[in-house]
PDB file of C-alpha atoms in Angstrom:
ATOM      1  CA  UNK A   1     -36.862  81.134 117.297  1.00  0.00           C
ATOM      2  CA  UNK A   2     -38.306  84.832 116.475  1.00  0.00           C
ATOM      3  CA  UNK A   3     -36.007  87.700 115.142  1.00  0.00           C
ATOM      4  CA  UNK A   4     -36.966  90.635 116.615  1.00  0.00           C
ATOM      5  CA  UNK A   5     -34.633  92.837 114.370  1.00  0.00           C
ATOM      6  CA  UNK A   6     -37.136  94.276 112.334  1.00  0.00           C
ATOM      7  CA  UNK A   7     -39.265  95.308 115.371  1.00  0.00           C
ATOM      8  CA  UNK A   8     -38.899  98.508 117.247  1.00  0.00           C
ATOM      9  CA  UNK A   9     -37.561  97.086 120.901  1.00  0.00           C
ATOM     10  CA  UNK A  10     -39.776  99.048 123.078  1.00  0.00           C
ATOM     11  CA  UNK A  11     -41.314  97.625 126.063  1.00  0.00           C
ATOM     12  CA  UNK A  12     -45.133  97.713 124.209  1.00  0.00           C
ATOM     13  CA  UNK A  13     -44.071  96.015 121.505  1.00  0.00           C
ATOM     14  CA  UNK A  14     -41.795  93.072 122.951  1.00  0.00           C
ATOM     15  CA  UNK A  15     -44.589  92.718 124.857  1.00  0.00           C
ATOM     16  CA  UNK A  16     -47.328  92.522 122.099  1.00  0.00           C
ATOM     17  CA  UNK A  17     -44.993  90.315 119.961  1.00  0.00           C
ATOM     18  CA  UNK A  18     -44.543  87.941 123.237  1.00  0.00           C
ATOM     19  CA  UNK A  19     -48.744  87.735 123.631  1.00  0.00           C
ATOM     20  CA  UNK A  20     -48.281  86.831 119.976  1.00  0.00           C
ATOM     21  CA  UNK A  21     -45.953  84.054 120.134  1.00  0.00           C
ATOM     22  CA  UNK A  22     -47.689  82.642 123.510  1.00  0.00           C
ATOM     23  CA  UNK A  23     -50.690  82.275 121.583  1.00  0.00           C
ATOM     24  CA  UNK A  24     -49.195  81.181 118.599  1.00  0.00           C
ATOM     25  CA  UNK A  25     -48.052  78.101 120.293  1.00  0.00           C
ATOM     26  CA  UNK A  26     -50.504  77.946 123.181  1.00  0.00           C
ATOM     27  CA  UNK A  27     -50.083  78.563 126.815  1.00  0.00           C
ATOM     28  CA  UNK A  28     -49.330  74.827 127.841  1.00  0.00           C
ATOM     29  CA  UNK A  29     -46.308  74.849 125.266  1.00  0.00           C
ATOM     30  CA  UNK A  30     -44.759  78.156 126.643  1.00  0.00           C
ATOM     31  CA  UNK A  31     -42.165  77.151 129.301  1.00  0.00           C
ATOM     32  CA  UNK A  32     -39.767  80.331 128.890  1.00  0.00           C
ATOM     33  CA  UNK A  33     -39.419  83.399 126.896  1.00  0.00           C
ATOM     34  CA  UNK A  34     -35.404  84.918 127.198  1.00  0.00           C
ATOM     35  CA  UNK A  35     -34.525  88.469 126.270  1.00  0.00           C
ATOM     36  CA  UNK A  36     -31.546  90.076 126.562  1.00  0.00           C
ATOM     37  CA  UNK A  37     -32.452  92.589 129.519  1.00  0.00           C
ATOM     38  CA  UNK A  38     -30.654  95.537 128.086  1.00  0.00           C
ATOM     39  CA  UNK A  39     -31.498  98.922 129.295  1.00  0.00           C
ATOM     40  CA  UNK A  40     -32.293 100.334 125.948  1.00  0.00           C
ATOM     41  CA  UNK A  41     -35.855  98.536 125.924  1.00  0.00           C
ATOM     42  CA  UNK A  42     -37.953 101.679 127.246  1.00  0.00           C
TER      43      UNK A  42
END
């Protein structure tokens, strides 16, 4: 798991930390990435 909390939820930086993680753990062990689709992430 990743806490987000500390990061600022916009849509640039979700996606940056998600690039992060992917890589972190390597493409082939990335099956699914869940967010909570809230329409505050601009």
């Amino acid at each position: 798991p990743c806490d987000i909390n500390v990061v600022n939820k916009t849509c640039d930086n979700l996606a940056k930390l998600f690039i992060k993680v992917i890589k972190e753990v390597g493409i082939q062990n990335a099956v699914q990435i869940i967010i909570d689709n809230v329409a505050n992430y601009k």
